Amino acid sequence: MSTPTAIPCQRRRAPGAALSLSLALLLGALLPSAPALADAERQATASLAPSQLVGLDLNLQIEKVAPAAALPNQGVIVKRYLAQGLWTSQGAGGPGHRQASGSYQLRHGGDHMLEERSVDDSGQAQSSTRYSFEHPRGGTWVQSLNHGQQQLSGHFTVAPSQPGPAQQLAPASNAGLHVALIIKQALAPTLPPGVFPSAGLVLQSYAADGTLSFQGFGPGNINSKGSYSYKRLSANTAVEEATQTSDFFSLPYTMVYTFKTPNSGTWYQNFYNGLIQFSGTFDTFPR
């Protein structure tokens, strides 16, 4: 009697395991690999700096100067880049601003940086400016004048030189507006802490006759009054020069408004020639 030959058993795959395997294969075919995702992320953050600046205004907010007595030392410079390597500029906020024009050369220092060398029409004032883009619409800037004899720096934003209606964010005037300023930061290296506000809200109300009132909310914020002038310099940037008068002082300040929408944005204030530097966010609404 012959012994029956053993037939090897095939191990059955559980339905759940087969489903998981099929799903994994499907997802692997549809989803990009980790290196592909990394490449996509690099492309998304690459080339923040534009290929060229023609047709753009760069709004250069002045936050630091060296030497300290150099002018201008506050406010904003708006540099407009034209075709054929030409530029014009204007500024406002404190003394030392002037209108100028000249020629420039541009060099890319990587995906996030532009280096610009300029000479004005007189051929005497030379400058080199480094723009470090933190996002496509702005970043930080450093400018050296006359072979490093003077240096200015701060933050900058980019705006179209010829804005369409939807791009014209800064109003021509702030008369008839309330501006609610939220203080996010206050720097005063020569003052002891607690003698100036470092947070809170200030509601500034502007009249057509050039006067304004201040209502302060939060520690150190006081009620006061004053006079002001306002100038729009580009599609998204305006400068206010004011004198604030309270029971304790009557002092000037320069304010740079950067509009991100027609009624909101960020602000930077140089109070009493740099004694205090305030910054934060704002919203505007009609009186």
PDB file of C-alpha atoms in Angstrom:
ATOM      1  CA  MET A   1       0.000   0.000   0.000  1.00  0.00           C
ATOM      2  CA  SER A   2       1.558   3.280  -1.136  1.00  0.00           C
ATOM      3  CA  THR A   3       1.954   6.181   1.221  1.00  0.00           C
ATOM      4  CA  PRO A   4       0.083   9.263   0.014  1.00  0.00           C
ATOM      5  CA  THR A   5       2.374  12.135  -0.982  1.00  0.00           C
ATOM      6  CA  ALA A   6       2.012  15.191   1.268  1.00  0.00           C
ATOM      7  CA  ILE A   7       0.803  18.237  -0.606  1.00  0.00           C
ATOM      8  CA  PRO A   8       2.382  21.454   0.715  1.00  0.00           C
ATOM      9  CA  CYS A   9      -0.154  23.869   2.084  1.00  0.00           C
ATOM     10  CA  GLN A  10      -0.216  27.415   0.683  1.00  0.00           C
ATOM     11  CA  ARG A  11      -0.464  30.041   3.407  1.00  0.00           C
ATOM     12  CA  ARG A  12      -3.564  32.096   2.858  1.00  0.00           C
ATOM     13  CA  ARG A  13      -3.231  35.870   3.102  1.00  0.00           C
ATOM     14  CA  ALA A  14      -5.793  37.429   5.393  1.00  0.00           C
ATOM     15  CA  PRO A  15      -8.242  39.757   3.573  1.00  0.00           C
ATOM     16  CA  GLY A  16      -7.222  42.678   5.781  1.00  0.00           C
ATOM     17  CA  ALA A  17      -3.538  42.219   5.002  1.00  0.00           C
ATOM     18  CA  ALA A  18      -4.225  42.065   1.287  1.00  0.00           C
ATOM     19  CA  LEU A  19      -6.274  45.242   1.477  1.00  0.00           C
ATOM     20  CA  SER A  20      -3.531  47.050   3.402  1.00  0.00           C
ATOM     21  CA  LEU A  21      -0.932  45.943   0.888  1.00  0.00           C
ATOM     22  CA  SER A  22      -3.043  47.082  -2.057  1.00  0.00           C
ATOM     23  CA  LEU A  23      -3.740  50.419  -0.410  1.00  0.00           C
ATOM     24  CA  ALA A  24      -0.043  50.940   0.331  1.00  0.00           C
ATOM     25  CA  LEU A  25       0.855  50.194  -3.274  1.00  0.00           C
ATOM     26  CA  LEU A  26      -1.834  52.575  -4.508  1.00  0.00           C
ATOM     27  CA  LEU A  27      -0.747  55.400  -2.207  1.00  0.00           C
ATOM     28  CA  GLY A  28       2.861  54.845  -3.142  1.00  0.00           C
ATOM     29  CA  ALA A  29       1.968  55.271  -6.785  1.00  0.00           C
ATOM     30  CA  LEU A  30      -0.113  58.393  -6.209  1.00  0.00           C
ATOM     31  CA  LEU A  31       1.816  60.281  -3.525  1.00  0.00           C
ATOM     32  CA  PRO A  32       5.216  61.835  -4.173  1.00  0.00           C
ATOM     33  CA  SER A  33       8.225  60.421  -2.415  1.00  0.00           C
ATOM     34  CA  ALA A  34       9.950  62.228   0.456  1.00  0.00           C
ATOM     35  CA  PRO A  35      12.661  63.626  -1.848  1.00  0.00           C
ATOM     36  CA  ALA A  36       9.969  64.895  -4.223  1.00  0.00           C
ATOM     37  CA  LEU A  37       8.186  66.626  -1.349  1.00  0.00           C
ATOM     38  CA  ALA A  38      11.435  68.202  -0.250  1.00  0.00           C
ATOM     39  CA  ASP A  39      12.045  69.458  -3.801  1.00  0.00           C
ATOM     40  CA  ALA A  40       8.543  70.975  -3.905  1.00  0.00           C
ATOM     41  CA  GLU A  41       9.104  72.749  -0.611  1.00  0.00           C
ATOM     42  CA  ARG A  42      12.409  74.129  -1.836  1.00  0.00           C
ATOM     43  CA  GLN A  43      10.774  75.424  -5.009  1.00  0.00           C
ATOM     44  CA  ALA A  44       7.987  77.064  -2.997  1.00  0.00           C
ATOM     45  CA  THR A  45      10.498  79.047  -0.941  1.00  0.00           C
ATOM     46  CA  ALA A  46      13.011  79.642  -3.748  1.00  0.00           C
ATOM     47  CA  SER A  47      13.448  82.877  -5.642  1.00  0.00           C
ATOM     48  CA  LEU A  48      11.758  85.232  -3.196  1.00  0.00           C
ATOM     49  CA  ALA A  49      13.753  88.035  -4.789  1.00  0.00           C
ATOM     50  CA  PRO A  50      12.329  89.215  -8.133  1.00  0.00           C
ATOM     51  CA  SER A  51      14.396  88.827 -11.279  1.00  0.00           C
ATOM     52  CA  GLN A  52      14.367  92.610 -11.810  1.00  0.00           C
ATOM     53  CA  LEU A  53      12.973  95.754 -10.155  1.00  0.00           C
ATOM     54  CA  VAL A  54      11.640  97.763 -13.099  1.00  0.00           C
ATOM     55  CA  GLY A  55       8.127  99.034 -12.377  1.00  0.00           C
ATOM     56  CA  LEU A  56       8.451  98.653  -8.606  1.00  0.00           C
ATOM     57  CA  ASP A  57       8.703 101.023  -5.659  1.00  0.00           C
ATOM     58  CA  LEU A  58      10.834  99.830  -2.760  1.00  0.00           C
ATOM     59  CA  ASN A  59       9.791 101.526   0.476  1.00  0.00           C
ATOM     60  CA  LEU A  60      12.845 101.727   2.720  1.00  0.00           C
ATOM     61  CA  GLN A  61      11.837 102.256   6.353  1.00  0.00           C
ATOM     62  CA  ILE A  62      14.746 103.847   8.244  1.00  0.00           C
ATOM     63  CA  GLU A  63      15.294 102.203  11.623  1.00  0.00           C
ATOM     64  CA  LYS A  64      19.049 102.487  12.221  1.00  0.00           C
ATOM     65  CA  VAL A  65      21.711 104.924  11.029  1.00  0.00           C
ATOM     66  CA  ALA A  66      25.450 105.187  11.571  1.00  0.00           C
ATOM     67  CA  PRO A  67      26.931 107.519  12.536  1.00  0.00           C
ATOM     68  CA  ALA A  68      24.063 108.624  14.775  1.00  0.00           C
ATOM     69  CA  ALA A  69      24.218 112.229  13.518  1.00  0.00           C
ATOM     70  CA  ALA A  70      23.757 111.194   9.871  1.00  0.00           C
ATOM     71  CA  LEU A  71      20.691 112.409   7.956  1.00  0.00           C
ATOM     72  CA  PRO A  72      18.109 111.260   7.122  1.00  0.00           C
ATOM     73  CA  ASN A  73      17.747 109.247  10.313  1.00  0.00           C
ATOM     74  CA  GLN A  74      14.026 108.446  10.335  1.00  0.00           C
ATOM     75  CA  GLY A  75      10.972 108.151   8.107  1.00  0.00           C
ATOM     76  CA  VAL A  76      11.049 106.336   4.782  1.00  0.00           C
ATOM     77  CA  ILE A  77      12.785 106.553   1.407  1.00  0.00           C
ATOM     78  CA  VAL A  78      10.853 105.358  -1.635  1.00  0.00           C
ATOM     79  CA  LYS A  79      13.086 104.283  -4.490  1.00  0.00           C
ATOM     80  CA  ARG A  80      11.410 103.816  -7.852  1.00  0.00           C
ATOM     81  CA  TYR A  81      13.107 101.615 -10.429  1.00  0.00           C
ATOM     82  CA  LEU A  82      12.714 102.594 -14.078  1.00  0.00           C
ATOM     83  CA  ALA A  83      13.695 101.039 -17.381  1.00  0.00           C
ATOM     84  CA  GLN A  84      17.218 101.271 -18.790  1.00  0.00           C
ATOM     85  CA  GLY A  85      18.851 101.066 -15.374  1.00  0.00           C
ATOM     86  CA  LEU A  86      17.473 104.354 -14.032  1.00  0.00           C
ATOM     87  CA  TRP A  87      15.868 105.267 -10.687  1.00  0.00           C
ATOM     88  CA  THR A  88      14.233 108.147  -8.832  1.00  0.00           C
ATOM     89  CA  SER A  89      13.692 108.557  -5.104  1.00  0.00           C
ATOM     90  CA  GLN A  90      11.875 110.686  -2.577  1.00  0.00           C
ATOM     91  CA  GLY A  91      11.511 110.556   1.171  1.00  0.00           C
ATOM     92  CA  ALA A  92       9.661 112.012   4.140  1.00  0.00           C
ATOM     93  CA  GLY A  93       9.844 111.994   7.925  1.00  0.00           C
ATOM     94  CA  GLY A  94      12.384 114.215   9.617  1.00  0.00           C
ATOM     95  CA  PRO A  95      15.203 116.309   8.097  1.00  0.00           C
ATOM     96  CA  GLY A  96      17.632 115.285   5.383  1.00  0.00           C
ATOM     97  CA  HIS A  97      15.220 113.823   2.841  1.00  0.00           C
ATOM     98  CA  ARG A  98      15.498 114.945  -0.781  1.00  0.00           C
ATOM     99  CA  GLN A  99      14.409 114.023  -4.259  1.00  0.00           C
ATOM    100  CA  ALA A 100      17.076 112.340  -6.346  1.00  0.00           C
ATOM    101  CA  SER A 101      17.641 110.315  -9.494  1.00  0.00           C
ATOM    102  CA  GLY A 102      20.415 108.328 -11.106  1.00  0.00           C
ATOM    103  CA  SER A 103      21.441 104.974 -12.524  1.00  0.00           C
ATOM    104  CA  TYR A 104      21.955 101.546 -10.996  1.00  0.00           C
ATOM    105  CA  GLN A 105      23.278  98.041 -11.558  1.00  0.00           C
ATOM    106  CA  LEU A 106      21.642  94.977 -10.046  1.00  0.00           C
ATOM    107  CA  ARG A 107      23.175  91.672  -9.023  1.00  0.00           C
ATOM    108  CA  HIS A 108      21.496  88.573  -7.595  1.00  0.00           C
ATOM    109  CA  GLY A 109      23.136  87.268  -4.446  1.00  0.00           C
ATOM    110  CA  GLY A 110      21.056  84.100  -4.268  1.00  0.00           C
ATOM    111  CA  ASP A 111      17.353  83.300  -4.245  1.00  0.00           C
ATOM    112  CA  HIS A 112      16.615  85.708  -1.390  1.00  0.00           C
ATOM    113  CA  MET A 113      18.990  88.595  -1.988  1.00  0.00           C
ATOM    114  CA  LEU A 114      19.536  91.467  -4.412  1.00  0.00           C
ATOM    115  CA  GLU A 115      22.533  93.777  -4.372  1.00  0.00           C
ATOM    116  CA  GLU A 116      22.150  97.153  -6.042  1.00  0.00           C
ATOM    117  CA  ARG A 117      24.838  99.731  -6.765  1.00  0.00           C
ATOM    118  CA  SER A 118      23.721 103.265  -7.542  1.00  0.00           C
ATOM    119  CA  VAL A 119      25.158 106.616  -8.469  1.00  0.00           C
ATOM    120  CA  ASP A 120      23.097 109.796  -8.569  1.00  0.00           C
ATOM    121  CA  ASP A 121      22.965 112.162 -11.526  1.00  0.00           C
ATOM    122  CA  SER A 122      25.697 114.358 -10.054  1.00  0.00           C
ATOM    123  CA  GLY A 123      28.074 111.413 -10.181  1.00  0.00           C
ATOM    124  CA  GLN A 124      29.201 112.103  -6.622  1.00  0.00           C
ATOM    125  CA  ALA A 125      26.747 110.303  -4.301  1.00  0.00           C
ATOM    126  CA  GLN A 126      27.323 106.558  -4.576  1.00  0.00           C
ATOM    127  CA  SER A 127      25.585 103.811  -2.652  1.00  0.00           C
ATOM    128  CA  SER A 128      25.311 100.048  -2.403  1.00  0.00           C
ATOM    129  CA  THR A 129      22.121  98.481  -1.073  1.00  0.00           C
ATOM    130  CA  ARG A 130      21.501  94.871  -0.056  1.00  0.00           C
ATOM    131  CA  TYR A 131      17.884  93.705  -0.113  1.00  0.00           C
ATOM    132  CA  SER A 132      17.260  90.499   1.847  1.00  0.00           C
ATOM    133  CA  PHE A 133      13.800  89.169   0.982  1.00  0.00           C
ATOM    134  CA  GLU A 134      11.955  87.424   3.811  1.00  0.00           C
ATOM    135  CA  HIS A 135       8.854  87.044   1.618  1.00  0.00           C
ATOM    136  CA  PRO A 136       8.014  88.146  -1.954  1.00  0.00           C
ATOM    137  CA  ARG A 137       6.767  91.550  -0.776  1.00  0.00           C
ATOM    138  CA  GLY A 138       9.557  92.652   1.542  1.00  0.00           C
ATOM    139  CA  GLY A 139      12.315  91.999   4.040  1.00  0.00           C
ATOM    140  CA  THR A 140      15.299  93.902   5.414  1.00  0.00           C
ATOM    141  CA  TRP A 141      17.695  96.329   3.756  1.00  0.00           C
ATOM    142  CA  VAL A 142      21.158  97.741   4.468  1.00  0.00           C
ATOM    143  CA  GLN A 143      22.598 100.669   2.514  1.00  0.00           C
ATOM    144  CA  SER A 144      26.155 101.995   2.558  1.00  0.00           C
ATOM    145  CA  LEU A 145      26.720 105.523   1.280  1.00  0.00           C
ATOM    146  CA  ASN A 146      29.897 107.106  -0.033  1.00  0.00           C
ATOM    147  CA  HIS A 147      32.186 104.125   0.477  1.00  0.00           C
ATOM    148  CA  GLY A 148      30.832 103.207   3.897  1.00  0.00           C
ATOM    149  CA  GLN A 149      30.929 106.667   5.470  1.00  0.00           C
ATOM    150  CA  GLN A 150      27.228 106.346   6.300  1.00  0.00           C
ATOM    151  CA  GLN A 151      24.979 103.305   6.745  1.00  0.00           C
ATOM    152  CA  LEU A 152      21.187 103.070   6.900  1.00  0.00           C
ATOM    153  CA  SER A 153      19.083  99.979   7.533  1.00  0.00           C
ATOM    154  CA  GLY A 154      15.609  98.749   8.376  1.00  0.00           C
ATOM    155  CA  HIS A 155      12.706  96.903   6.809  1.00  0.00           C
ATOM    156  CA  PHE A 156      11.342  97.377   3.292  1.00  0.00           C
ATOM    157  CA  THR A 157       8.235  96.544   1.311  1.00  0.00           C
ATOM    158  CA  VAL A 158       7.595  96.302  -2.429  1.00  0.00           C
ATOM    159  CA  ALA A 159       4.730  98.063  -4.217  1.00  0.00           C
ATOM    160  CA  PRO A 160       3.851  98.645  -7.886  1.00  0.00           C
ATOM    161  CA  SER A 161       4.930 102.019  -9.238  1.00  0.00           C
ATOM    162  CA  GLN A 162       1.722 102.326 -11.265  1.00  0.00           C
ATOM    163  CA  PRO A 163      -0.889 100.660  -9.041  1.00  0.00           C
ATOM    164  CA  GLY A 164      -4.326  99.676 -10.204  1.00  0.00           C
ATOM    165  CA  PRO A 165      -7.359 100.617  -8.078  1.00  0.00           C
ATOM    166  CA  ALA A 166      -7.161  97.404  -6.057  1.00  0.00           C
ATOM    167  CA  GLN A 167      -3.440  97.939  -5.388  1.00  0.00           C
ATOM    168  CA  GLN A 168      -3.797 101.519  -4.114  1.00  0.00           C
ATOM    169  CA  LEU A 169      -3.963 100.736  -0.406  1.00  0.00           C
ATOM    170  CA  ALA A 170      -2.715 103.872   1.387  1.00  0.00           C
ATOM    171  CA  PRO A 171      -5.301 106.682   1.444  1.00  0.00           C
ATOM    172  CA  ALA A 172      -4.441 110.114   0.097  1.00  0.00           C
ATOM    173  CA  SER A 173      -5.366 111.614   3.491  1.00  0.00           C
ATOM    174  CA  ASN A 174      -6.114 110.387   6.991  1.00  0.00           C
ATOM    175  CA  ALA A 175      -8.382 113.329   7.823  1.00  0.00           C
ATOM    176  CA  GLY A 176     -11.690 112.056   9.158  1.00  0.00           C
ATOM    177  CA  LEU A 177     -10.284 108.725  10.302  1.00  0.00           C
ATOM    178  CA  HIS A 178      -9.812 106.925  13.583  1.00  0.00           C
ATOM    179  CA  VAL A 179      -6.598 104.886  13.633  1.00  0.00           C
ATOM    180  CA  ALA A 180      -6.378 102.198  16.313  1.00  0.00           C
ATOM    181  CA  LEU A 181      -2.719 101.456  17.050  1.00  0.00           C
ATOM    182  CA  ILE A 182      -1.812  98.231  18.837  1.00  0.00           C
ATOM    183  CA  ILE A 183       1.643  98.495  20.429  1.00  0.00           C
ATOM    184  CA  LYS A 184       3.554  95.274  19.799  1.00  0.00           C
ATOM    185  CA  GLN A 185       7.062  96.474  20.620  1.00  0.00           C
ATOM    186  CA  ALA A 186       8.732  99.472  22.255  1.00  0.00           C
ATOM    187  CA  LEU A 187      12.491 100.028  22.393  1.00  0.00           C
ATOM    188  CA  ALA A 188      14.131 102.752  24.480  1.00  0.00           C
ATOM    189  CA  PRO A 189      17.729 101.813  25.356  1.00  0.00           C
ATOM    190  CA  THR A 190      18.371 105.016  27.337  1.00  0.00           C
ATOM    191  CA  LEU A 191      15.177 104.900  29.446  1.00  0.00           C
ATOM    192  CA  PRO A 192      14.425 102.685  32.455  1.00  0.00           C
ATOM    193  CA  PRO A 193      11.609 100.154  32.046  1.00  0.00           C
ATOM    194  CA  GLY A 194       8.180 101.288  33.141  1.00  0.00           C
ATOM    195  CA  VAL A 195       8.476 104.956  32.222  1.00  0.00           C
ATOM    196  CA  PHE A 196       7.062 104.441  28.706  1.00  0.00           C
ATOM    197  CA  PRO A 197       4.277 102.202  27.350  1.00  0.00           C
ATOM    198  CA  SER A 198       5.347  98.853  25.948  1.00  0.00           C
ATOM    199  CA  ALA A 199       1.896  97.425  25.152  1.00  0.00           C
ATOM    200  CA  GLY A 200      -1.699  98.548  24.822  1.00  0.00           C
ATOM    201  CA  LEU A 201      -3.839 100.499  22.397  1.00  0.00           C
ATOM    202  CA  VAL A 202      -3.836 104.136  21.272  1.00  0.00           C
ATOM    203  CA  LEU A 203      -6.829 105.492  19.364  1.00  0.00           C
ATOM    204  CA  GLN A 204      -5.747 108.446  17.209  1.00  0.00           C
ATOM    205  CA  SER A 205      -8.510 110.585  15.687  1.00  0.00           C
ATOM    206  CA  TYR A 206      -7.674 112.955  12.824  1.00  0.00           C
ATOM    207  CA  ALA A 207      -9.488 116.165  11.927  1.00  0.00           C
ATOM    208  CA  ALA A 208      -9.377 117.978   8.603  1.00  0.00           C
ATOM    209  CA  ASP A 209      -7.791 121.064  10.223  1.00  0.00           C
ATOM    210  CA  GLY A 210      -4.532 119.221  10.969  1.00  0.00           C
ATOM    211  CA  THR A 211      -5.248 118.422  14.624  1.00  0.00           C
ATOM    212  CA  LEU A 212      -5.629 115.038  16.258  1.00  0.00           C
ATOM    213  CA  SER A 213      -6.485 113.511  19.603  1.00  0.00           C
ATOM    214  CA  PHE A 214      -4.991 110.499  21.393  1.00  0.00           C
ATOM    215  CA  GLN A 215      -6.837 108.107  23.699  1.00  0.00           C
ATOM    216  CA  GLY A 216      -4.584 105.638  25.470  1.00  0.00           C
ATOM    217  CA  PHE A 217      -5.562 102.257  26.888  1.00  0.00           C
ATOM    218  CA  GLY A 218      -3.197 100.099  28.912  1.00  0.00           C
ATOM    219  CA  PRO A 219      -0.269 100.802  31.261  1.00  0.00           C
ATOM    220  CA  GLY A 220       1.546 104.043  30.485  1.00  0.00           C
ATOM    221  CA  ASN A 221      -0.753 105.092  27.629  1.00  0.00           C
ATOM    222  CA  ILE A 222      -2.181 108.563  28.170  1.00  0.00           C
ATOM    223  CA  ASN A 223      -4.726 110.895  26.617  1.00  0.00           C
ATOM    224  CA  SER A 224      -3.291 113.842  24.716  1.00  0.00           C
ATOM    225  CA  LYS A 225      -3.686 116.014  21.626  1.00  0.00           C
ATOM    226  CA  GLY A 226      -1.523 117.309  18.824  1.00  0.00           C
ATOM    227  CA  SER A 227      -1.044 118.487  15.257  1.00  0.00           C
ATOM    228  CA  TYR A 228       0.000 116.464  12.238  1.00  0.00           C
ATOM    229  CA  SER A 229       0.879 116.340   8.556  1.00  0.00           C
ATOM    230  CA  TYR A 230       0.394 113.270   6.364  1.00  0.00           C
ATOM    231  CA  LYS A 231       1.955 112.293   3.046  1.00  0.00           C
ATOM    232  CA  ARG A 232       1.339 109.247   0.878  1.00  0.00           C
ATOM    233  CA  LEU A 233       4.590 108.205  -0.806  1.00  0.00           C
ATOM    234  CA  SER A 234       3.626 104.998  -2.608  1.00  0.00           C
ATOM    235  CA  ALA A 235       0.744 102.604  -3.133  1.00  0.00           C
ATOM    236  CA  ASN A 236       1.113 101.090   0.345  1.00  0.00           C
ATOM    237  CA  THR A 237       3.213 103.570   2.357  1.00  0.00           C
ATOM    238  CA  ALA A 238       2.480 106.896   4.039  1.00  0.00           C
ATOM    239  CA  VAL A 239       4.327 109.073   6.556  1.00  0.00           C
ATOM    240  CA  GLU A 240       2.870 111.117   9.375  1.00  0.00           C
ATOM    241  CA  GLU A 241       4.826 113.850  11.161  1.00  0.00           C
ATOM    242  CA  ALA A 242       3.209 115.045  14.362  1.00  0.00           C
ATOM    243  CA  THR A 243       3.723 116.859  17.633  1.00  0.00           C
ATOM    244  CA  GLN A 244       2.083 115.164  20.614  1.00  0.00           C
ATOM    245  CA  THR A 245       1.160 117.395  23.566  1.00  0.00           C
ATOM    246  CA  SER A 246       0.147 116.149  27.019  1.00  0.00           C
ATOM    247  CA  ASP A 247       0.259 117.490  30.576  1.00  0.00           C
ATOM    248  CA  PHE A 248       3.845 116.209  30.793  1.00  0.00           C
ATOM    249  CA  PHE A 249       5.483 116.899  27.417  1.00  0.00           C
ATOM    250  CA  SER A 250       5.182 118.320  23.907  1.00  0.00           C
ATOM    251  CA  LEU A 251       7.385 116.238  21.599  1.00  0.00           C
ATOM    252  CA  PRO A 252       7.572 115.295  17.898  1.00  0.00           C
ATOM    253  CA  TYR A 253       7.417 111.908  16.251  1.00  0.00           C
ATOM    254  CA  THR A 254       7.574 110.388  12.784  1.00  0.00           C
ATOM    255  CA  MET A 255       5.208 107.534  11.890  1.00  0.00           C
ATOM    256  CA  VAL A 256       5.497 105.184   8.904  1.00  0.00           C
ATOM    257  CA  TYR A 257       2.273 103.404   7.930  1.00  0.00           C
ATOM    258  CA  THR A 258       2.537 100.284   5.759  1.00  0.00           C
ATOM    259  CA  PHE A 259      -0.899  99.277   4.482  1.00  0.00           C
ATOM    260  CA  LYS A 260      -1.596  95.593   3.854  1.00  0.00           C
ATOM    261  CA  THR A 261      -5.279  96.257   3.138  1.00  0.00           C
ATOM    262  CA  PRO A 262      -7.072  99.574   2.541  1.00  0.00           C
ATOM    263  CA  ASN A 263      -7.795  99.841   6.300  1.00  0.00           C
ATOM    264  CA  SER A 264      -5.110  97.857   8.126  1.00  0.00           C
ATOM    265  CA  GLY A 265      -1.403  97.190   8.269  1.00  0.00           C
ATOM    266  CA  THR A 266       1.701  97.822  10.351  1.00  0.00           C
ATOM    267  CA  TRP A 267       3.192 100.990  11.828  1.00  0.00           C
ATOM    268  CA  TYR A 268       6.615 102.117  12.998  1.00  0.00           C
ATOM    269  CA  GLN A 269       7.148 105.256  15.067  1.00  0.00           C
ATOM    270  CA  ASN A 270      10.331 107.158  15.820  1.00  0.00           C
ATOM    271  CA  PHE A 271       9.431 109.184  18.912  1.00  0.00           C
ATOM    272  CA  TYR A 272      11.511 112.271  19.716  1.00  0.00           C
ATOM    273  CA  ASN A 273      14.443 111.536  17.402  1.00  0.00           C
ATOM    274  CA  GLY A 274      14.825 107.921  18.451  1.00  0.00           C
ATOM    275  CA  LEU A 275      14.240 108.239  22.189  1.00  0.00           C
ATOM    276  CA  ILE A 276      11.590 105.514  21.816  1.00  0.00           C
ATOM    277  CA  GLN A 277      10.890 103.317  18.808  1.00  0.00           C
ATOM    278  CA  PHE A 278       7.379 101.885  18.739  1.00  0.00           C
ATOM    279  CA  SER A 279       5.910  99.370  16.305  1.00  0.00           C
ATOM    280  CA  GLY A 280       2.770  97.317  15.917  1.00  0.00           C
ATOM    281  CA  THR A 281      -0.392  96.845  13.878  1.00  0.00           C
ATOM    282  CA  PHE A 282      -3.241  99.223  13.065  1.00  0.00           C
ATOM    283  CA  ASP A 283      -6.811  99.379  11.805  1.00  0.00           C
ATOM    284  CA  THR A 284      -8.608 102.429  10.479  1.00  0.00           C
ATOM    285  CA  PHE A 285     -12.304 103.330  10.426  1.00  0.00           C
ATOM    286  CA  PRO A 286     -14.299 106.533   9.792  1.00  0.00           C
ATOM    287  CA  ARG A 287     -14.936 108.986  12.609  1.00  0.00           C
TER     288      ARG A 287
END
